[in-house]
PDB file of N, CA and C in Angstrom:
ATOM      1  N   MET A 181      -0.723  -7.132  -8.602  1.00 47.00           N
ATOM      2  CA  MET A 181      -0.458  -7.828  -7.373  1.00 47.00           C
ATOM      3  C   MET A 181       0.492  -8.971  -7.681  1.00 47.00           C
ATOM      4  N   HIS A 182       1.517  -9.089  -6.900  1.00 45.00           N
ATOM      5  CA  HIS A 182       2.471 -10.176  -7.059  1.00 45.00           C
ATOM      6  C   HIS A 182       2.409 -11.049  -5.815  1.00 45.00           C
ATOM      7  N   HIS A 183       2.315 -12.347  -5.996  1.00 44.00           N
ATOM      8  CA  HIS A 183       2.336 -13.264  -4.868  1.00 44.00           C
ATOM      9  C   HIS A 183       3.748 -13.798  -4.695  1.00 44.00           C
ATOM     10  N   LYS A 184       4.176 -13.931  -3.463  1.00 44.00           N
ATOM     11  CA  LYS A 184       5.449 -14.544  -3.090  1.00 44.00           C
ATOM     12  C   LYS A 184       6.643 -13.933  -3.824  1.00 44.00           C
ATOM     13  N   THR A 185       7.062 -12.800  -3.361  1.00 45.00           N
ATOM     14  CA  THR A 185       8.210 -12.116  -3.919  1.00 45.00           C
ATOM     15  C   THR A 185       9.448 -12.473  -3.101  1.00 45.00           C
ATOM     16  N   LEU A 186      10.540 -12.758  -3.752  1.00 47.00           N
ATOM     17  CA  LEU A 186      11.773 -13.104  -3.053  1.00 47.00           C
ATOM     18  C   LEU A 186      12.454 -11.862  -2.508  1.00 47.00           C
ATOM     19  N   THR A 187      12.976 -11.943  -1.293  1.00 49.00           N
ATOM     20  CA  THR A 187      13.792 -10.876  -0.733  1.00 49.00           C
ATOM     21  C   THR A 187      15.241 -11.126  -1.102  1.00 49.00           C
ATOM     22  N   ALA A 188      16.119 -10.208  -0.721  1.00 55.00           N
ATOM     23  CA  ALA A 188      17.527 -10.306  -1.080  1.00 55.00           C
ATOM     24  C   ALA A 188      18.164 -11.584  -0.559  1.00 55.00           C
ATOM     25  N   ASN A 189      17.722 -12.101   0.574  1.00 49.00           N
ATOM     26  CA  ASN A 189      18.325 -13.316   1.117  1.00 49.00           C
ATOM     27  C   ASN A 189      17.578 -14.573   0.660  1.00 49.00           C
ATOM     28  N   ASN A 190      16.807 -14.446  -0.402  1.00 41.00           N
ATOM     29  CA  ASN A 190      16.105 -15.557  -1.040  1.00 41.00           C
ATOM     30  C   ASN A 190      15.087 -16.253  -0.159  1.00 41.00           C
ATOM     31  N   GLU A 191      14.553 -15.584   0.834  1.00 52.00           N
ATOM     32  CA  GLU A 191      13.451 -16.116   1.622  1.00 52.00           C
ATOM     33  C   GLU A 191      12.184 -15.382   1.206  1.00 52.00           C
ATOM     34  N   TYR A 192      11.074 -16.079   1.268  1.00 69.00           N
ATOM     35  CA  TYR A 192       9.811 -15.436   0.949  1.00 69.00           C
ATOM     36  C   TYR A 192       9.406 -14.543   2.111  1.00 69.00           C
ATOM     37  N   ARG A 193       9.223 -13.274   1.839  1.00 80.00           N
ATOM     38  CA  ARG A 193       8.886 -12.314   2.892  1.00 80.00           C
ATOM     39  C   ARG A 193       7.407 -11.967   2.878  1.00 80.00           C
ATOM     40  N   PHE A 194       6.884 -11.663   1.707  1.00 87.00           N
ATOM     41  CA  PHE A 194       5.501 -11.216   1.611  1.00 87.00           C
ATOM     42  C   PHE A 194       4.672 -12.213   0.816  1.00 87.00           C
ATOM     43  N   TRP A 195       3.496 -12.490   1.332  1.00 88.00           N
ATOM     44  CA  TRP A 195       2.555 -13.333   0.615  1.00 88.00           C
ATOM     45  C   TRP A 195       2.083 -12.616  -0.643  1.00 88.00           C
ATOM     46  N   ALA A 196       1.917 -11.289  -0.535  1.00 90.00           N
ATOM     47  CA  ALA A 196       1.460 -10.501  -1.679  1.00 90.00           C
ATOM     48  C   ALA A 196       2.011  -9.090  -1.580  1.00 90.00           C
ATOM     49  N   ILE A 197       2.205  -8.484  -2.745  1.00 90.00           N
ATOM     50  CA  ILE A 197       2.583  -7.077  -2.837  1.00 90.00           C
ATOM     51  C   ILE A 197       1.515  -6.386  -3.669  1.00 90.00           C
ATOM     52  N   PHE A 198       0.904  -5.355  -3.084  1.00 94.00           N
ATOM     53  CA  PHE A 198      -0.164  -4.619  -3.744  1.00 94.00           C
ATOM     54  C   PHE A 198       0.351  -3.227  -4.100  1.00 94.00           C
ATOM     55  N   TRP A 199       0.178  -2.826  -5.336  1.00 94.00           N
ATOM     56  CA  TRP A 199       0.610  -1.519  -5.826  1.00 94.00           C
ATOM     57  C   TRP A 199      -0.632  -0.667  -6.031  1.00 94.00           C
ATOM     58  N   VAL A 200      -0.732   0.454  -5.291  1.00 96.00           N
ATOM     59  CA  VAL A 200      -1.908   1.315  -5.355  1.00 96.00           C
ATOM     60  C   VAL A 200      -1.477   2.715  -5.790  1.00 96.00           C
ATOM     61  N   ASP A 201      -2.124   3.238  -6.813  1.00 97.00           N
ATOM     62  CA  ASP A 201      -1.887   4.606  -7.258  1.00 97.00           C
ATOM     63  C   ASP A 201      -2.516   5.545  -6.226  1.00 97.00           C
ATOM     64  N   ALA A 202      -1.684   6.320  -5.533  1.00 96.00           N
ATOM     65  CA  ALA A 202      -2.168   7.202  -4.457  1.00 96.00           C
ATOM     66  C   ALA A 202      -2.227   8.661  -4.889  1.00 96.00           C
ATOM     67  N   SER A 203      -2.304   8.908  -6.179  1.00 96.00           N
ATOM     68  CA  SER A 203      -2.270  10.287  -6.668  1.00 96.00           C
ATOM     69  C   SER A 203      -3.594  11.029  -6.449  1.00 96.00           C
ATOM     70  N   SER A 204      -4.677  10.304  -6.174  1.00 97.00           N
ATOM     71  CA  SER A 204      -5.965  10.945  -5.903  1.00 97.00           C
ATOM     72  C   SER A 204      -6.810  10.017  -5.036  1.00 97.00           C
ATOM     73  N   LYS A 205      -7.861  10.568  -4.449  1.00 97.00           N
ATOM     74  CA  LYS A 205      -8.780   9.741  -3.663  1.00 97.00           C
ATOM     75  C   LYS A 205      -9.441   8.694  -4.544  1.00 97.00           C
ATOM     76  N   THR A 206      -9.772   9.087  -5.762  1.00 98.00           N
ATOM     77  CA  THR A 206     -10.414   8.159  -6.695  1.00 98.00           C
ATOM     78  C   THR A 206      -9.491   6.993  -7.031  1.00 98.00           C
ATOM     79  N   SER A 207      -8.219   7.287  -7.305  1.00 97.00           N
ATOM     80  CA  SER A 207      -7.297   6.205  -7.655  1.00 97.00           C
ATOM     81  C   SER A 207      -6.983   5.322  -6.454  1.00 97.00           C
ATOM     82  N   LEU A 208      -6.946   5.891  -5.251  1.00 97.00           N
ATOM     83  CA  LEU A 208      -6.753   5.088  -4.043  1.00 97.00           C
ATOM     84  C   LEU A 208      -7.914   4.111  -3.871  1.00 97.00           C
ATOM     85  N   GLU A 209      -9.138   4.619  -3.981  1.00 97.00           N
ATOM     86  CA  GLU A 209     -10.305   3.742  -3.826  1.00 97.00           C
ATOM     87  C   GLU A 209     -10.308   2.660  -4.903  1.00 97.00           C
ATOM     88  N   ARG A 210     -10.009   3.052  -6.141  1.00 97.00           N
ATOM     89  CA  ARG A 210      -9.960   2.089  -7.241  1.00 97.00           C
ATOM     90  C   ARG A 210      -8.910   1.016  -6.968  1.00 97.00           C
ATOM     91  N   GLY A 211      -7.761   1.423  -6.414  1.00 97.00           N
ATOM     92  CA  GLY A 211      -6.692   0.471  -6.107  1.00 97.00           C
ATOM     93  C   GLY A 211      -7.117  -0.563  -5.079  1.00 97.00           C
ATOM     94  N   PHE A 212      -7.826  -0.128  -4.034  1.00 97.00           N
ATOM     95  CA  PHE A 212      -8.284  -1.082  -3.033  1.00 97.00           C
ATOM     96  C   PHE A 212      -9.408  -1.965  -3.563  1.00 97.00           C
ATOM     97  N   ILE A 213     -10.255  -1.426  -4.423  1.00 97.00           N
ATOM     98  CA  ILE A 213     -11.285  -2.250  -5.055  1.00 97.00           C
ATOM     99  C   ILE A 213     -10.630  -3.287  -5.959  1.00 97.00           C
ATOM    100  N   ASP A 214      -9.554  -2.919  -6.653  1.00 96.00           N
ATOM    101  CA  ASP A 214      -8.805  -3.884  -7.465  1.00 96.00           C
ATOM    102  C   ASP A 214      -8.242  -5.011  -6.597  1.00 96.00           C
ATOM    103  N   ILE A 215      -7.734  -4.664  -5.403  1.00 96.00           N
ATOM    104  CA  ILE A 215      -7.241  -5.687  -4.472  1.00 96.00           C
ATOM    105  C   ILE A 215      -8.382  -6.639  -4.124  1.00 96.00           C
ATOM    106  N   ALA A 216      -9.541  -6.082  -3.796  1.00 96.00           N
ATOM    107  CA  ALA A 216     -10.704  -6.912  -3.441  1.00 96.00           C
ATOM    108  C   ALA A 216     -11.097  -7.827  -4.598  1.00 96.00           C
ATOM    109  N   ASN A 217     -11.088  -7.303  -5.809  1.00 96.00           N
ATOM    110  CA  ASN A 217     -11.445  -8.114  -6.971  1.00 96.00           C
ATOM    111  C   ASN A 217     -10.432  -9.215  -7.226  1.00 96.00           C
ATOM    112  N   LYS A 218      -9.158  -8.885  -7.204  1.00 95.00           N
ATOM    113  CA  LYS A 218      -8.116  -9.871  -7.498  1.00 95.00           C
ATOM    114  C   LYS A 218      -8.029 -10.955  -6.431  1.00 95.00           C
ATOM    115  N   CYS A 219      -8.344 -10.601  -5.205  1.00 95.00           N
ATOM    116  CA  CYS A 219      -8.290 -11.579  -4.110  1.00 95.00           C
ATOM    117  C   CYS A 219      -9.648 -12.221  -3.864  1.00 95.00           C
ATOM    118  N   GLU A 220     -10.617 -11.886  -4.708  1.00 95.00           N
ATOM    119  CA  GLU A 220     -11.957 -12.461  -4.648  1.00 95.00           C
ATOM    120  C   GLU A 220     -12.599 -12.318  -3.271  1.00 95.00           C
ATOM    121  N   ILE A 221     -12.484 -11.107  -2.725  1.00 95.00           N
ATOM    122  CA  ILE A 221     -13.094 -10.788  -1.444  1.00 95.00           C
ATOM    123  C   ILE A 221     -14.580 -10.561  -1.679  1.00 95.00           C
ATOM    124  N   GLN A 222     -15.410 -11.028  -0.765  1.00 95.00           N
ATOM    125  CA  GLN A 222     -16.859 -10.880  -0.932  1.00 95.00           C
ATOM    126  C   GLN A 222     -17.273  -9.412  -0.975  1.00 95.00           C
ATOM    127  N   ASP A 223     -16.762  -8.587  -0.041  1.00 96.00           N
ATOM    128  CA  ASP A 223     -17.078  -7.152  -0.003  1.00 96.00           C
ATOM    129  C   ASP A 223     -16.053  -6.420  -0.863  1.00 96.00           C
ATOM    130  N   ARG A 224     -16.397  -6.142  -2.092  1.00 95.00           N
ATOM    131  CA  ARG A 224     -15.457  -5.553  -3.054  1.00 95.00           C
ATOM    132  C   ARG A 224     -15.537  -4.035  -3.042  1.00 95.00           C
ATOM    133  N   SER A 225     -15.232  -3.486  -1.855  1.00 97.00           N
ATOM    134  CA  SER A 225     -15.238  -2.038  -1.658  1.00 97.00           C
ATOM    135  C   SER A 225     -13.926  -1.638  -0.990  1.00 97.00           C
ATOM    136  N   LEU A 226     -13.695  -0.344  -0.876  1.00 97.00           N
ATOM    137  CA  LEU A 226     -12.522   0.163  -0.172  1.00 97.00           C
ATOM    138  C   LEU A 226     -12.480  -0.390   1.249  1.00 97.00           C
ATOM    139  N   ASP A 227     -13.582  -0.237   1.979  1.00 97.00           N
ATOM    140  CA  ASP A 227     -13.618  -0.701   3.364  1.00 97.00           C
ATOM    141  C   ASP A 227     -13.512  -2.221   3.455  1.00 97.00           C
ATOM    142  N   GLY A 228     -14.116  -2.923   2.508  1.00 97.00           N
ATOM    143  CA  GLY A 228     -14.023  -4.385   2.497  1.00 97.00           C
ATOM    144  C   GLY A 228     -12.598  -4.859   2.299  1.00 97.00           C
ATOM    145  N   ALA A 229     -11.875  -4.219   1.395  1.00 97.00           N
ATOM    146  CA  ALA A 229     -10.470  -4.585   1.154  1.00 97.00           C
ATOM    147  C   ALA A 229      -9.608  -4.273   2.370  1.00 97.00           C
ATOM    148  N   LYS A 230      -9.818  -3.107   2.977  1.00 97.00           N
ATOM    149  CA  LYS A 230      -9.046  -2.742   4.171  1.00 97.00           C
ATOM    150  C   LYS A 230      -9.306  -3.722   5.320  1.00 97.00           C
ATOM    151  N   LEU A 231     -10.558  -4.095   5.515  1.00 97.00           N
ATOM    152  CA  LEU A 231     -10.904  -5.028   6.579  1.00 97.00           C
ATOM    153  C   LEU A 231     -10.284  -6.395   6.323  1.00 97.00           C
ATOM    154  N   TRP A 232     -10.330  -6.844   5.090  1.00 97.00           N
ATOM    155  CA  TRP A 232      -9.738  -8.131   4.732  1.00 97.00           C
ATOM    156  C   TRP A 232      -8.231  -8.114   4.981  1.00 97.00           C
ATOM    157  N   LEU A 233      -7.548  -7.053   4.534  1.00 97.00           N
ATOM    158  CA  LEU A 233      -6.104  -6.951   4.769  1.00 97.00           C
ATOM    159  C   LEU A 233      -5.775  -6.911   6.256  1.00 97.00           C
ATOM    160  N   ALA A 234      -6.619  -6.270   7.034  1.00 96.00           N
ATOM    161  CA  ALA A 234      -6.387  -6.171   8.473  1.00 96.00           C
ATOM    162  C   ALA A 234      -6.509  -7.525   9.167  1.00 96.00           C
ATOM    163  N   ASN A 235      -7.221  -8.451   8.550  1.00 96.00           N
ATOM    164  CA  ASN A 235      -7.524  -9.711   9.233  1.00 96.00           C
ATOM    165  C   ASN A 235      -6.871 -10.957   8.648  1.00 96.00           C
ATOM    166  N   ILE A 236      -6.205 -10.853   7.510  1.00 94.00           N
ATOM    167  CA  ILE A 236      -5.576 -12.065   6.974  1.00 94.00           C
ATOM    168  C   ILE A 236      -4.326 -12.385   7.788  1.00 94.00           C
ATOM    169  N   ASN A 237      -3.957 -13.647   7.794  1.00 93.00           N
ATOM    170  CA  ASN A 237      -2.809 -14.099   8.589  1.00 93.00           C
ATOM    171  C   ASN A 237      -1.528 -14.190   7.794  1.00 93.00           C
ATOM    172  N   GLU A 238      -1.483 -13.556   6.660  1.00 91.00           N
ATOM    173  CA  GLU A 238      -0.294 -13.561   5.801  1.00 91.00           C
ATOM    174  C   GLU A 238       0.353 -12.178   5.849  1.00 91.00           C
ATOM    175  N   GLU A 239       1.673 -12.134   5.671  1.00 91.00           N
ATOM    176  CA  GLU A 239       2.366 -10.844   5.589  1.00 91.00           C
ATOM    177  C   GLU A 239       2.231 -10.298   4.179  1.00 91.00           C
ATOM    178  N   TRP A 240       1.867  -9.024   4.095  1.00 93.00           N
ATOM    179  CA  TRP A 240       1.669  -8.380   2.808  1.00 93.00           C
ATOM    180  C   TRP A 240       2.341  -7.009   2.819  1.00 93.00           C
ATOM    181  N   LEU A 241       2.571  -6.485   1.624  1.00 92.00           N
ATOM    182  CA  LEU A 241       3.130  -5.149   1.438  1.00 92.00           C
ATOM    183  C   LEU A 241       2.202  -4.382   0.520  1.00 92.00           C
ATOM    184  N   CYS A 242       1.863  -3.156   0.915  1.00 94.00           N
ATOM    185  CA  CYS A 242       1.077  -2.264   0.062  1.00 94.00           C
ATOM    186  C   CYS A 242       1.942  -1.052  -0.254  1.00 94.00           C
ATOM    187  N   ILE A 243       2.211  -0.840  -1.527  1.00 93.00           N
ATOM    188  CA  ILE A 243       2.977   0.316  -1.979  1.00 93.00           C
ATOM    189  C   ILE A 243       1.978   1.363  -2.451  1.00 93.00           C
ATOM    190  N   MET A 244       1.947   2.488  -1.756  1.00 93.00           N
ATOM    191  CA  MET A 244       1.095   3.610  -2.151  1.00 93.00           C
ATOM    192  C   MET A 244       1.979   4.585  -2.917  1.00 93.00           C
ATOM    193  N   ASP A 245       1.838   4.567  -4.214  1.00 93.00           N
ATOM    194  CA  ASP A 245       2.731   5.293  -5.111  1.00 93.00           C
ATOM    195  C   ASP A 245       2.156   6.658  -5.481  1.00 93.00           C
ATOM    196  N   ASN A 246       3.021   7.652  -5.539  1.00 92.00           N
ATOM    197  CA  ASN A 246       2.653   9.021  -5.929  1.00 92.00           C
ATOM    198  C   ASN A 246       1.713   9.688  -4.931  1.00 92.00           C
ATOM    199  N   ALA A 247       1.977   9.516  -3.652  1.00 91.00           N
ATOM    200  CA  ALA A 247       1.159  10.125  -2.592  1.00 91.00           C
ATOM    201  C   ALA A 247       1.619  11.565  -2.381  1.00 91.00           C
ATOM    202  N   ASP A 248       1.339  12.411  -3.356  1.00 89.00           N
ATOM    203  CA  ASP A 248       1.865  13.780  -3.360  1.00 89.00           C
ATOM    204  C   ASP A 248       0.840  14.850  -2.984  1.00 89.00           C
ATOM    205  N   ASP A 249      -0.422  14.491  -2.866  1.00 90.00           N
ATOM    206  CA  ASP A 249      -1.472  15.477  -2.613  1.00 90.00           C
ATOM    207  C   ASP A 249      -1.542  15.800  -1.124  1.00 90.00           C
ATOM    208  N   ARG A 250      -1.187  17.010  -0.766  1.00 87.00           N
ATOM    209  CA  ARG A 250      -1.141  17.397   0.650  1.00 87.00           C
ATOM    210  C   ARG A 250      -2.519  17.482   1.295  1.00 87.00           C
ATOM    211  N   TYR A 251      -3.580  17.417   0.498  1.00 90.00           N
ATOM    212  CA  TYR A 251      -4.935  17.508   1.029  1.00 90.00           C
ATOM    213  C   TYR A 251      -5.588  16.134   1.264  1.00 90.00           C
ATOM    214  N   ILE A 252      -4.888  15.073   0.930  1.00 91.00           N
ATOM    215  CA  ILE A 252      -5.398  13.724   1.186  1.00 91.00           C
ATOM    216  C   ILE A 252      -4.807  13.223   2.502  1.00 91.00           C
ATOM    217  N   ASP A 253      -5.658  12.720   3.375  1.00 90.00           N
ATOM    218  CA  ASP A 253      -5.193  12.097   4.614  1.00 90.00           C
ATOM    219  C   ASP A 253      -4.949  10.623   4.306  1.00 90.00           C
ATOM    220  N   TYR A 254      -3.727  10.307   3.932  1.00 91.00           N
ATOM    221  CA  TYR A 254      -3.395   8.953   3.504  1.00 91.00           C
ATOM    222  C   TYR A 254      -3.592   7.928   4.614  1.00 91.00           C
ATOM    223  N   ALA A 255      -3.482   8.354   5.857  1.00 90.00           N
ATOM    224  CA  ALA A 255      -3.639   7.420   6.979  1.00 90.00           C
ATOM    225  C   ALA A 255      -5.028   6.781   6.982  1.00 90.00           C
ATOM    226  N   THR A 256      -6.031   7.446   6.429  1.00 93.00           N
ATOM    227  CA  THR A 256      -7.371   6.859   6.404  1.00 93.00           C
ATOM    228  C   THR A 256      -7.440   5.646   5.471  1.00 93.00           C
ATOM    229  N   TYR A 257      -6.439   5.477   4.622  1.00 95.00           N
ATOM    230  CA  TYR A 257      -6.397   4.348   3.705  1.00 95.00           C
ATOM    231  C   TYR A 257      -5.533   3.201   4.231  1.00 95.00           C
ATOM    232  N   PHE A 258      -4.929   3.361   5.396  1.00 93.00           N
ATOM    233  CA  PHE A 258      -4.079   2.316   5.958  1.00 93.00           C
ATOM    234  C   PHE A 258      -4.952   1.242   6.608  1.00 93.00           C
ATOM    235  N   PRO A 259      -4.833  -0.005   6.182  1.00 93.00           N
ATOM    236  CA  PRO A 259      -5.523  -1.068   6.907  1.00 93.00           C
ATOM    237  C   PRO A 259      -4.906  -1.219   8.298  1.00 93.00           C
ATOM    238  N   SER A 260      -5.712  -1.597   9.277  1.00 91.00           N
ATOM    239  CA  SER A 260      -5.169  -1.850  10.606  1.00 91.00           C
ATOM    240  C   SER A 260      -4.571  -3.261  10.616  1.00 91.00           C
ATOM    241  N   GLY A 261      -4.164  -3.720  11.756  1.00 88.00           N
ATOM    242  CA  GLY A 261      -3.595  -5.061  11.862  1.00 88.00           C
ATOM    243  C   GLY A 261      -2.087  -5.020  11.973  1.00 88.00           C
ATOM    244  N   HIS A 262      -1.510  -6.219  12.112  1.00 88.00           N
ATOM    245  CA  HIS A 262      -0.076  -6.310  12.366  1.00 88.00           C
ATOM    246  C   HIS A 262       0.688  -7.115  11.318  1.00 88.00           C
ATOM    247  N   LYS A 263       0.032  -7.595  10.306  1.00 91.00           N
ATOM    248  CA  LYS A 263       0.697  -8.429   9.305  1.00 91.00           C
ATOM    249  C   LYS A 263       1.156  -7.644   8.078  1.00 91.00           C
ATOM    250  N   GLY A 264       0.651  -6.438   7.914  1.00 92.00           N
ATOM    251  CA  GLY A 264       0.950  -5.686   6.710  1.00 92.00           C
ATOM    252  C   GLY A 264       2.008  -4.625   6.898  1.00 92.00           C
ATOM    253  N   SER A 265       2.632  -4.280   5.787  1.00 89.00           N
ATOM    254  CA  SER A 265       3.583  -3.168   5.736  1.00 89.00           C
ATOM    255  C   SER A 265       3.122  -2.228   4.631  1.00 89.00           C
ATOM    256  N   ILE A 266       3.339  -0.926   4.854  1.00 90.00           N
ATOM    257  CA  ILE A 266       2.944   0.081   3.870  1.00 90.00           C
ATOM    258  C   ILE A 266       4.169   0.909   3.518  1.00 90.00           C
ATOM    259  N   LEU A 267       4.410   1.044   2.230  1.00 87.00           N
ATOM    260  CA  LEU A 267       5.494   1.871   1.710  1.00 87.00           C
ATOM    261  C   LEU A 267       4.854   2.988   0.911  1.00 87.00           C
ATOM    262  N   ILE A 268       5.181   4.230   1.261  1.00 87.00           N
ATOM    263  CA  ILE A 268       4.628   5.389   0.568  1.00 87.00           C
ATOM    264  C   ILE A 268       5.734   6.029  -0.268  1.00 87.00           C
ATOM    265  N   THR A 269       5.447   6.248  -1.546  1.00 85.00           N
ATOM    266  CA  THR A 269       6.355   7.032  -2.371  1.00 85.00           C
ATOM    267  C   THR A 269       5.703   8.393  -2.575  1.00 85.00           C
ATOM    268  N   THR A 270       6.482   9.447  -2.367  1.00 83.00           N
ATOM    269  CA  THR A 270       5.926  10.796  -2.433  1.00 83.00           C
ATOM    270  C   THR A 270       7.015  11.822  -2.675  1.00 83.00           C
ATOM    271  N   ARG A 271       6.603  12.950  -3.199  1.00 80.00           N
ATOM    272  CA  ARG A 271       7.481  14.121  -3.283  1.00 80.00           C
ATOM    273  C   ARG A 271       7.085  15.135  -2.209  1.00 80.00           C
ATOM    274  N   ASN A 272       6.076  14.790  -1.415  1.00 70.00           N
ATOM    275  CA  ASN A 272       5.531  15.662  -0.383  1.00 70.00           C
ATOM    276  C   ASN A 272       6.172  15.319   0.968  1.00 70.00           C
ATOM    277  N   HIS A 273       7.009  16.212   1.474  1.00 66.00           N
ATOM    278  CA  HIS A 273       7.707  15.956   2.731  1.00 66.00           C
ATOM    279  C   HIS A 273       6.761  15.864   3.920  1.00 66.00           C
ATOM    280  N   ASP A 274       5.533  16.386   3.793  1.00 65.00           N
ATOM    281  CA  ASP A 274       4.555  16.283   4.876  1.00 65.00           C
ATOM    282  C   ASP A 274       4.147  14.837   5.137  1.00 65.00           C
ATOM    283  N   CYS A 275       4.332  13.950   4.165  1.00 58.00           N
ATOM    284  CA  CYS A 275       3.963  12.546   4.356  1.00 58.00           C
ATOM    285  C   CYS A 275       4.891  11.834   5.337  1.00 58.00           C
ATOM    286  N   SER A 276       5.988  12.454   5.700  1.00 54.00           N
ATOM    287  CA  SER A 276       6.885  11.824   6.675  1.00 54.00           C
ATOM    288  C   SER A 276       6.199  11.652   8.026  1.00 54.00           C
ATOM    289  N   SER A 277       5.095  12.351   8.250  1.00 50.00           N
ATOM    290  CA  SER A 277       4.351  12.197   9.501  1.00 50.00           C
ATOM    291  C   SER A 277       3.770  10.790   9.642  1.00 50.00           C
ATOM    292  N   HIS A 278       3.658  10.042   8.542  1.00 49.00           N
ATOM    293  CA  HIS A 278       3.129   8.681   8.577  1.00 49.00           C
ATOM    294  C   HIS A 278       4.207   7.653   8.901  1.00 49.00           C
ATOM    295  N   SER A 279       5.447   8.074   8.955  1.00 49.00           N
ATOM    296  CA  SER A 279       6.561   7.155   9.149  1.00 49.00           C
ATOM    297  C   SER A 279       6.595   6.600  10.569  1.00 49.00           C
ATOM    298  N   THR A 280       6.708   5.279  10.674  1.00 53.00           N
ATOM    299  CA  THR A 280       6.851   4.655  11.986  1.00 53.00           C
ATOM    300  C   THR A 280       8.212   3.978  12.149  1.00 53.00           C
ATOM    301  N   VAL A 281       8.853   3.674  11.040  1.00 52.00           N
ATOM    302  CA  VAL A 281      10.158   3.008  11.118  1.00 52.00           C
ATOM    303  C   VAL A 281      11.253   3.750  10.366  1.00 52.00           C
ATOM    304  N   GLY A 282      10.931   4.909   9.825  1.00 52.00           N
ATOM    305  CA  GLY A 282      11.958   5.692   9.148  1.00 52.00           C
ATOM    306  C   GLY A 282      11.525   6.129   7.768  1.00 52.00           C
ATOM    307  N   GLN A 283      12.354   6.976   7.204  1.00 51.00           N
ATOM    308  CA  GLN A 283      12.099   7.475   5.859  1.00 51.00           C
ATOM    309  C   GLN A 283      13.424   7.631   5.149  1.00 51.00           C
ATOM    310  N   GLU A 284      13.363   7.640   3.863  1.00 55.00           N
ATOM    311  CA  GLU A 284      14.551   7.787   3.032  1.00 55.00           C
ATOM    312  C   GLU A 284      14.252   8.854   1.989  1.00 55.00           C
ATOM    313  N   THR A 285      15.072   9.875   1.904  1.00 56.00           N
ATOM    314  CA  THR A 285      14.912  10.911   0.900  1.00 56.00           C
ATOM    315  C   THR A 285      15.859  10.594  -0.255  1.00 56.00           C
ATOM    316  N   LEU A 286      15.314  10.517  -1.456  1.00 53.00           N
ATOM    317  CA  LEU A 286      16.100  10.257  -2.643  1.00 53.00           C
ATOM    318  C   LEU A 286      16.090  11.509  -3.508  1.00 53.00           C
ATOM    319  N   ASP A 287      17.253  11.982  -3.862  1.00 60.00           N
ATOM    320  CA  ASP A 287      17.369  13.199  -4.675  1.00 60.00           C
ATOM    321  C   ASP A 287      17.697  12.835  -6.113  1.00 60.00           C
ATOM    322  N   ASN A 288      17.457  13.782  -7.005  1.00 60.00           N
ATOM    323  CA  ASN A 288      17.834  13.685  -8.416  1.00 60.00           C
ATOM    324  C   ASN A 288      17.201  12.504  -9.132  1.00 60.00           C
ATOM    325  N   LEU A 289      15.923  12.275  -8.886  1.00 57.00           N
ATOM    326  CA  LEU A 289      15.245  11.185  -9.573  1.00 57.00           C
ATOM    327  C   LEU A 289      14.525  11.633 -10.825  1.00 57.00           C
ATOM    328  N   ASP A 290      14.343  12.939 -10.996  1.00 61.00           N
ATOM    329  CA  ASP A 290      13.664  13.430 -12.186  1.00 61.00           C
ATOM    330  C   ASP A 290      14.589  13.349 -13.386  1.00 61.00           C
ATOM    331  N   PRO A 291      14.024  13.009 -14.558  1.00 55.00           N
ATOM    332  CA  PRO A 291      14.858  12.882 -15.769  1.00 55.00           C
ATOM    333  C   PRO A 291      15.468  14.189 -16.198  1.00 55.00           C
TER     334      PRO A 291
END
């Protein structure tokens, strides 16, 4: 977790950036529990972390990395609220259904 990351125009955009391994349900849950632990949330569970993110008054970014499993409903891991942003990295084109502001396809990233 990184606090106060600078944007390109040198203004602080996000209070925190959370990086969650989205390659499995287990790693997703572990990632949200890590958020709860690092932010010292009383309810240190998946649901506790999601509820806390939904209710804080700071802008945050959650990067869900490697969301490639077509059998995981990633939307169930999205905190509600209006202060957060979620960025999904995936090789699964079906995840574009979660896009609300657009998507970007990057080719030739494999070594």
